[in-house]
PDB file of C-alpha atoms in Angstrom:
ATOM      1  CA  UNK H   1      43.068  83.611 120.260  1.00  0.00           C
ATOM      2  CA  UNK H   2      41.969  81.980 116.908  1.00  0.00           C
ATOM      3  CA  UNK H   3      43.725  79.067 117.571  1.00  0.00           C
ATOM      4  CA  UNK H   4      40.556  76.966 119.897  1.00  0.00           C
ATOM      5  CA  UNK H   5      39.148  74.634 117.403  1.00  0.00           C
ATOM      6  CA  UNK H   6      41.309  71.608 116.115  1.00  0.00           C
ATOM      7  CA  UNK H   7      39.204  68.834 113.932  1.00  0.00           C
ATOM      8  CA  UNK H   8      40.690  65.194 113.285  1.00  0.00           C
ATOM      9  CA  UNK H   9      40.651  63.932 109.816  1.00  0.00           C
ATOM     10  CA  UNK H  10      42.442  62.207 107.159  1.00  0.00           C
ATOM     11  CA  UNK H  11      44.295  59.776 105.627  1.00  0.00           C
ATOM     12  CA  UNK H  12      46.688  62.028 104.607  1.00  0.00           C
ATOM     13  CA  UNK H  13      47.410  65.905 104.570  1.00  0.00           C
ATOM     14  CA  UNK H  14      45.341  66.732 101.620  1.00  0.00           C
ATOM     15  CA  UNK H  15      42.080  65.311 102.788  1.00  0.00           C
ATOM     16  CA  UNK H  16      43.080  66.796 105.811  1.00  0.00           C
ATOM     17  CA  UNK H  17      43.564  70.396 104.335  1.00  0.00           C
ATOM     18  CA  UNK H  18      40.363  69.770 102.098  1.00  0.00           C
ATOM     19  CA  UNK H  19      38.372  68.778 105.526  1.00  0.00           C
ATOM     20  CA  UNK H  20      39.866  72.624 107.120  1.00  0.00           C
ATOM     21  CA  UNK H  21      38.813  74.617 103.817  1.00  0.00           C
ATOM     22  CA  UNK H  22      35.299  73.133 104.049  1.00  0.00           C
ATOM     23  CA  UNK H  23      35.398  74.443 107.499  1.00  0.00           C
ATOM     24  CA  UNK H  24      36.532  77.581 106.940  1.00  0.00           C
ATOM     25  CA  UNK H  25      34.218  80.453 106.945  1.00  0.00           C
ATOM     26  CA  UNK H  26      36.195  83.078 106.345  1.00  0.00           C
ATOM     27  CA  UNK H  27      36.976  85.038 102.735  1.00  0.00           C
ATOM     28  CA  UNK H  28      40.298  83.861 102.924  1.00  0.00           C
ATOM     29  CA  UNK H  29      41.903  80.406 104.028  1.00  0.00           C
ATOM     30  CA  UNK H  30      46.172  79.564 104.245  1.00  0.00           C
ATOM     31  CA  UNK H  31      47.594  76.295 104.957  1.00  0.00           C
ATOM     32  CA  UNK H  32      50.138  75.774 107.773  1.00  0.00           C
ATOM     33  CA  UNK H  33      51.701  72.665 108.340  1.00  0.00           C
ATOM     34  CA  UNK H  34      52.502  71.310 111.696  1.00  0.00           C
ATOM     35  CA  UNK H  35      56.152  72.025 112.029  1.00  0.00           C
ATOM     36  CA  UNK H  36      55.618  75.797 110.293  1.00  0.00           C
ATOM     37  CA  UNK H  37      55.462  79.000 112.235  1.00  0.00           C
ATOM     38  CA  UNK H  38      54.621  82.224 110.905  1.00  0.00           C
ATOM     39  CA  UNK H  39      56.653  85.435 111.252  1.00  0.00           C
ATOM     40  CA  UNK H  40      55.432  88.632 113.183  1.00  0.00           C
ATOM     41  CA  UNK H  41      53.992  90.452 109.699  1.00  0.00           C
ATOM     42  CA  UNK H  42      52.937  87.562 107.780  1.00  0.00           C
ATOM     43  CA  UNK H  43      49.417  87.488 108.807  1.00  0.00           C
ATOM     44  CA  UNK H  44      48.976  91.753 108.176  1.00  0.00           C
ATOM     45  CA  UNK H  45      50.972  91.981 104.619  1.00  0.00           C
ATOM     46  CA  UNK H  46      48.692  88.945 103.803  1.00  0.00           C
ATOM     47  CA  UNK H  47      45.667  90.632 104.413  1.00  0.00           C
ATOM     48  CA  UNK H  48      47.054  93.962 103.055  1.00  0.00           C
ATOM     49  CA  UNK H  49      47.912  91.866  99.654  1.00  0.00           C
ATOM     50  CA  UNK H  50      44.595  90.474  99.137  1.00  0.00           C
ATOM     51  CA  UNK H  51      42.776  93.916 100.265  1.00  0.00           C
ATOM     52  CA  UNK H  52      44.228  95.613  97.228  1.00  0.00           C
ATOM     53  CA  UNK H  53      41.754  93.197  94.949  1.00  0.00           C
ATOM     54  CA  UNK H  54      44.818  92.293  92.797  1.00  0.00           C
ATOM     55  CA  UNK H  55      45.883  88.461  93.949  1.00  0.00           C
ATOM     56  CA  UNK H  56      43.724  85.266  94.432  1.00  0.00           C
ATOM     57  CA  UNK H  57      46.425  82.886  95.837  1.00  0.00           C
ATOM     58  CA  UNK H  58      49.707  84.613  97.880  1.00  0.00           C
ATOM     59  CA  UNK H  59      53.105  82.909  98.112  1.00  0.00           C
ATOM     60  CA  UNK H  60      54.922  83.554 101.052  1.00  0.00           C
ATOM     61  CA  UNK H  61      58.773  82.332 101.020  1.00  0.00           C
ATOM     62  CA  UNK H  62      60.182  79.581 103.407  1.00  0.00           C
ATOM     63  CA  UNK H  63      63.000  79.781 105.323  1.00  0.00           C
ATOM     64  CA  UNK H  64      64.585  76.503 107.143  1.00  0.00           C
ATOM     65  CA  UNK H  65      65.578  76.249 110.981  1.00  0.00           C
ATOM     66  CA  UNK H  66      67.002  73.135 113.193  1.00  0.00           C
ATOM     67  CA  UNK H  67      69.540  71.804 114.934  1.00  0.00           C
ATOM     68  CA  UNK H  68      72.963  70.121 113.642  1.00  0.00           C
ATOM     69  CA  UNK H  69      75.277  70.015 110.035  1.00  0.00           C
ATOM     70  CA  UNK H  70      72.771  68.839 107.876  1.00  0.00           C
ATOM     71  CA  UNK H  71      70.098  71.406 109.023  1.00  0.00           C
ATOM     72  CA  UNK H  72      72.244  73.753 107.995  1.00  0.00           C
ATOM     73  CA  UNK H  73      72.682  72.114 104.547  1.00  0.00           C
ATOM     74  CA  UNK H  74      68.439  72.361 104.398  1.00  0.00           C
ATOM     75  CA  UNK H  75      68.849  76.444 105.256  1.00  0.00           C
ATOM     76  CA  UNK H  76      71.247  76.660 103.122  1.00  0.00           C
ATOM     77  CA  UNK H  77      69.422  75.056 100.362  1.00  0.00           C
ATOM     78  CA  UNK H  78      65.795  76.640 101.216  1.00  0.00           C
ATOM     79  CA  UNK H  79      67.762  80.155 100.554  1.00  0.00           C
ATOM     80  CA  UNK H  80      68.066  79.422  96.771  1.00  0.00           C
ATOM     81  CA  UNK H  81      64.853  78.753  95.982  1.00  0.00           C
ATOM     82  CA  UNK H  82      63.280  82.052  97.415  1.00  0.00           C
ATOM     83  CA  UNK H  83      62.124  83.698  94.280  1.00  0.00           C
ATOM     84  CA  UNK H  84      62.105  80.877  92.319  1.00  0.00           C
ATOM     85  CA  UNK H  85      58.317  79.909  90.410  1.00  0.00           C
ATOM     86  CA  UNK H  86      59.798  76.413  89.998  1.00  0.00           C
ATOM     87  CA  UNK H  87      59.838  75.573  93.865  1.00  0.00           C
ATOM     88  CA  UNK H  88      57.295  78.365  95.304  1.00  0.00           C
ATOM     89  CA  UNK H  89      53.588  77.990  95.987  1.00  0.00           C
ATOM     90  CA  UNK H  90      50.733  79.572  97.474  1.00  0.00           C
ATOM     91  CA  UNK H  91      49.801  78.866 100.509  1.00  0.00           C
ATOM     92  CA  UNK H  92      47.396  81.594 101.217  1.00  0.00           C
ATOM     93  CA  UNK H  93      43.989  81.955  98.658  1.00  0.00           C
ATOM     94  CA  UNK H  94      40.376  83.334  98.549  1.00  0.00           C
ATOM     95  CA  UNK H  95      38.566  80.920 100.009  1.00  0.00           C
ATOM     96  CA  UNK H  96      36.010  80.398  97.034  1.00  0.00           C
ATOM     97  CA  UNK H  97      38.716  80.511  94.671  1.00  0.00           C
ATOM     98  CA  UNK H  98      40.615  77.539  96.073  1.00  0.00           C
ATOM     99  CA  UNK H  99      36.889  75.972  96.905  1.00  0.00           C
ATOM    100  CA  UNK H 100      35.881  76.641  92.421  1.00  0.00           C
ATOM    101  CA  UNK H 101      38.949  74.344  91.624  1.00  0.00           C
ATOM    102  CA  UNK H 102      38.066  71.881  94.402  1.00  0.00           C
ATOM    103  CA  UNK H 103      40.846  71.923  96.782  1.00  0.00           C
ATOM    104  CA  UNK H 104      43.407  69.266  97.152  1.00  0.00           C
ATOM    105  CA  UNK H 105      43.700  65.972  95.199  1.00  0.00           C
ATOM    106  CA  UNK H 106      43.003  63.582  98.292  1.00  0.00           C
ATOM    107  CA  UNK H 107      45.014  60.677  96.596  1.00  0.00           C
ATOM    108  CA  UNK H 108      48.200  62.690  96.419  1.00  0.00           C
ATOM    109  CA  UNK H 109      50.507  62.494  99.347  1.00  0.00           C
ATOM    110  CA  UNK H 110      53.651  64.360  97.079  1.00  0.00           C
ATOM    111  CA  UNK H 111      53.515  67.161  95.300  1.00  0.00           C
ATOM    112  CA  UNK H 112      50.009  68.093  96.168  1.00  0.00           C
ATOM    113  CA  UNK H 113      50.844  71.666  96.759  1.00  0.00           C
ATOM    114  CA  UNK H 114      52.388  72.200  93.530  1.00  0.00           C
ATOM    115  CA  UNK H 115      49.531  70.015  91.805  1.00  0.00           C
ATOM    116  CA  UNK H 116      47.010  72.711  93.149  1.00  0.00           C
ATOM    117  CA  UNK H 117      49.204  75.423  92.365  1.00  0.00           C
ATOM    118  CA  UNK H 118      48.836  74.644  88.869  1.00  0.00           C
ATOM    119  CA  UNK H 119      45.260  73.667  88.814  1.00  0.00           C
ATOM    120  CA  UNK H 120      45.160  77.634  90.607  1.00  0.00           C
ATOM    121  CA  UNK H 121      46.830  79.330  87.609  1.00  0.00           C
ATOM    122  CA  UNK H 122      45.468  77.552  84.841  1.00  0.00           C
ATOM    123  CA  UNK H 123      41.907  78.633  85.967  1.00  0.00           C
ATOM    124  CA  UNK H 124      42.654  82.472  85.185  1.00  0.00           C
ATOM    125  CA  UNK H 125      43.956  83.093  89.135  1.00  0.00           C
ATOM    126  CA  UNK H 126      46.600  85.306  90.025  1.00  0.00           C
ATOM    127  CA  UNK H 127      49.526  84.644  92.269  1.00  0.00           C
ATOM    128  CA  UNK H 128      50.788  87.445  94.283  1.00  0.00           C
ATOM    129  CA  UNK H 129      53.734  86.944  97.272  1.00  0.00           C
ATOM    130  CA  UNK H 130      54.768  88.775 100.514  1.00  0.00           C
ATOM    131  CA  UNK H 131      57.749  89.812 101.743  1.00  0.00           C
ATOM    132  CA  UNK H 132      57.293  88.098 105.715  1.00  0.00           C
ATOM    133  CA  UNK H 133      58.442  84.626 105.814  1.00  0.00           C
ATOM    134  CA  UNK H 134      57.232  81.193 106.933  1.00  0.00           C
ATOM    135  CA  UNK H 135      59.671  79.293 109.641  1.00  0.00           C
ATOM    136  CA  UNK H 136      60.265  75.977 108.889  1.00  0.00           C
ATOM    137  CA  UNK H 137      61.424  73.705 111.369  1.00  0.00           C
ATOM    138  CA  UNK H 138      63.213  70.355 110.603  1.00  0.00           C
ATOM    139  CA  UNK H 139      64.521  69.313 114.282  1.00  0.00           C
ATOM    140  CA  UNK H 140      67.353  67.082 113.968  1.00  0.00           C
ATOM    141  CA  UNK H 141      67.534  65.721 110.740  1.00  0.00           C
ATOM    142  CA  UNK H 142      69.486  62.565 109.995  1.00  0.00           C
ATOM    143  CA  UNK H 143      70.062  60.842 106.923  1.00  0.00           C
ATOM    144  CA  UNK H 144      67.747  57.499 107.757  1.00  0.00           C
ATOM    145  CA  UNK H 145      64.752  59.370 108.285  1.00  0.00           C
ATOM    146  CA  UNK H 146      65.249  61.671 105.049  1.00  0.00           C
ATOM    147  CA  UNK H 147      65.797  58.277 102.739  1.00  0.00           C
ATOM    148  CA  UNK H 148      62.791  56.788 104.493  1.00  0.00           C
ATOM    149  CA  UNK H 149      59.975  60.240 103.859  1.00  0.00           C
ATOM    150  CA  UNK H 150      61.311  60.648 100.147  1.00  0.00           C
ATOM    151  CA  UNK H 151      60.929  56.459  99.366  1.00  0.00           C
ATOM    152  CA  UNK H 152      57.584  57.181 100.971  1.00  0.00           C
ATOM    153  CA  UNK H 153      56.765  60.265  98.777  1.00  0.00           C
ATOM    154  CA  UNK H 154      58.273  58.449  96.338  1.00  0.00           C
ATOM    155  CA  UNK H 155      55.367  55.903  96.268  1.00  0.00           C
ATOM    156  CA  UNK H 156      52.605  59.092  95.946  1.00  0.00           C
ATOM    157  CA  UNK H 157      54.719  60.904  92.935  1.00  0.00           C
ATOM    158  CA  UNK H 158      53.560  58.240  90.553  1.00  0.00           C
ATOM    159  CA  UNK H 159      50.601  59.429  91.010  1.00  0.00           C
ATOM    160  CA  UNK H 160      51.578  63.058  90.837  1.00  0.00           C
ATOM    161  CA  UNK H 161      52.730  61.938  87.710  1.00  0.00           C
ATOM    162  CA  UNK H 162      50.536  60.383  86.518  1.00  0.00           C
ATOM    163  CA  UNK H 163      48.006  63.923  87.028  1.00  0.00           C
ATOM    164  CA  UNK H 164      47.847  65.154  83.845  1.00  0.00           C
ATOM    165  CA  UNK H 165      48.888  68.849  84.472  1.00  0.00           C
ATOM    166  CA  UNK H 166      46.847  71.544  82.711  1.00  0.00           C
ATOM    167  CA  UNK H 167      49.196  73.325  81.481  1.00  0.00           C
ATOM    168  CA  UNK H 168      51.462  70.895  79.480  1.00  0.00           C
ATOM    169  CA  UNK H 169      54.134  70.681  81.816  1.00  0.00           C
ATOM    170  CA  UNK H 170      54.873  68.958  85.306  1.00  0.00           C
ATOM    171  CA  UNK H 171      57.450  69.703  88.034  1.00  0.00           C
ATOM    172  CA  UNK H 172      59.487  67.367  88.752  1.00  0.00           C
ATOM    173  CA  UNK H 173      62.869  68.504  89.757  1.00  0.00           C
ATOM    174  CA  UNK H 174      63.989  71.710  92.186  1.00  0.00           C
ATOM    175  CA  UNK H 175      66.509  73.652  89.441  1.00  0.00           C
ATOM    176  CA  UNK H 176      67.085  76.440  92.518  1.00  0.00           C
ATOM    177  CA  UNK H 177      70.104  74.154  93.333  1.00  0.00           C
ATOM    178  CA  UNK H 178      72.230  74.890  90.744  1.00  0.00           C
ATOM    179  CA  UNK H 179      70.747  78.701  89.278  1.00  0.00           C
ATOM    180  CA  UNK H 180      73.375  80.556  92.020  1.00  0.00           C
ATOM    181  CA  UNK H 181      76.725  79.023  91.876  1.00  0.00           C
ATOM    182  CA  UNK H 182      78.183  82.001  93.469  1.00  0.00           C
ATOM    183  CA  UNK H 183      76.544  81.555  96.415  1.00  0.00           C
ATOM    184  CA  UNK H 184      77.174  77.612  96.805  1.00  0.00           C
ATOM    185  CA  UNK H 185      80.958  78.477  96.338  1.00  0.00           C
ATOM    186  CA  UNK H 186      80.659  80.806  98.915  1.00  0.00           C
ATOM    187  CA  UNK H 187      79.598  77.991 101.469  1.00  0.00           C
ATOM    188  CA  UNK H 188      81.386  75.087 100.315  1.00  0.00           C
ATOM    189  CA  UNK H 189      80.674  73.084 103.918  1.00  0.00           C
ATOM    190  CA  UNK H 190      77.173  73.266 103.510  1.00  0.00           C
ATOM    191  CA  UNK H 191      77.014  72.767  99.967  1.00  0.00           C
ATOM    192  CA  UNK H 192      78.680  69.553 100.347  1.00  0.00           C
ATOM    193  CA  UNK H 193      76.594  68.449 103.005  1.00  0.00           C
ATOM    194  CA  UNK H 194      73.778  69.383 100.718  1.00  0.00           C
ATOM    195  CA  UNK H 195      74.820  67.659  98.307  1.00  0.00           C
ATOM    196  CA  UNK H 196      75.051  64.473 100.428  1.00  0.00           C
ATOM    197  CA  UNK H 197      70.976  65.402 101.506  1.00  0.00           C
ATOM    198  CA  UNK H 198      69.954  65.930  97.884  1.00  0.00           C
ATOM    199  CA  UNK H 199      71.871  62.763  97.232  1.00  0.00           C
ATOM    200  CA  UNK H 200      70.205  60.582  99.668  1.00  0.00           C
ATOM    201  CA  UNK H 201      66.516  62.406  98.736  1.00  0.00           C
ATOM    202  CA  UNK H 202      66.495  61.514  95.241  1.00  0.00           C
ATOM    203  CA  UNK H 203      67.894  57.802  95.669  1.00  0.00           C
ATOM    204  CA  UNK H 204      65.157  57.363  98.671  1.00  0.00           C
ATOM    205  CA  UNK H 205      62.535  59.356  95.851  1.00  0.00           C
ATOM    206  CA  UNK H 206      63.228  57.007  92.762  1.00  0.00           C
ATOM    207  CA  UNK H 207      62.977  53.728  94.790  1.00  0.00           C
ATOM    208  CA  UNK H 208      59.869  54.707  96.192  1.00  0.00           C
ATOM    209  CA  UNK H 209      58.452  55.460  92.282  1.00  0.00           C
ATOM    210  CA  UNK H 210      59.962  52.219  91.534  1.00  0.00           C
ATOM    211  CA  UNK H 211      58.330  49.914  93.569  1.00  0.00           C
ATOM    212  CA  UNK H 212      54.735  51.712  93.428  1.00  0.00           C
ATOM    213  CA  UNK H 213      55.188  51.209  89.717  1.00  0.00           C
ATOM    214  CA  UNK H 214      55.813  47.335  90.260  1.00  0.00           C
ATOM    215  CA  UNK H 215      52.831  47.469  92.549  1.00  0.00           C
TER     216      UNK H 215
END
């Protein structure tokens, strides 16, 4: 019954979530993408994990969904990084939290997410995470279309990395991969495949940094 208002903006997603937070007008704001649904309890063990006064951002973990092999290979990747600080970022805040460190960086079309995540924790804020998950659905996926988003993000993560990070460090790579062995041996279909996907990611990612860094 919430869902009655829907506001064009843009270029890209984070002026778009930026152009949503200065709308919002409640004490606490979450970012959804388009192809996300939320589980049954997500939106009550939110509110129940910012009422105890503890967190100012909450992580809630994402699990994959779609249709064919290599979705598969995505689920079965998106399983290993649950848990893992590396991957994970809040998507739920107090509003004038996330408003004090002034939202999104407009120019970033990669690793925006993680880029505010960062900003978040460095300013004193504390993270907090749920137990309800976010859906994530990737359709059909096929191997053209994955080479051509990551050369495309590709061309935004020089600037991502070029963000000096406040902390010292930047991410830059998803280690979750290769922390559970055990459990890629255990599906060695789908880690194949997914090897294949990650395969085809980074070659589409580094070609993309490539030719934004030759201009």
């Amino acid at each position: 019954e919430l869902a009655d208002v829907v506001v064009a903006a843009g270029p890209e997603r984070s002026a778009q979530r930026n152009r949503g937070l200065a709308l919002a007008t409640g004490e606490l704001v979450g970012f959804i993408d388009s192809d996300m649904y939320l589980t049954s309890r997500v939106a009550a063990q939110v509110d129940a994990a910012f009422a105890t006064g503890d967190p100012d951002g909450v992580i809630v973990a994402e699990h994959s969904c779609g249709e064919g092999f290599l979705a598969a290979c995505r689920a079965h990747e998106k399983r290993l990084y649950i848990g893992n600080a590396d991957v994970e970022a809040a998507r739920f805040f107090r509003t004038a939290s996330v408003r004090a460190i002034g939202g999104y960086r407009e120019e970033l079309r990669a690793g925006e997410d993680w880029e505010l995540a960062d900003r978040f924790e460095a300013a004193g804020h504390r993270i907090g995470r749920i137990e309800a998950l976010i859906w994530h659905d990737d359709g059909r996926i096929s191997l053209t279309e994955v080479f051509a988003k990551k050369w495309y993000y590709g061309r935004s993560f020089a600037d991502y990395l070029a963000v000096r990070p406040p902390n010292g460090t930047r991410r830059l790579t998803r280690p979750g991969v290769l922390t559970e062995p055990a459990r890629l041996l255990r599906h060695p279909l789908l880690t194949a495949g997914l090897l294949v996907l990650k395969a085809v990611e980074t070659t589409g990612l580094c070609l993309g940094v490539i030719r934004a860094r030759r201009g």
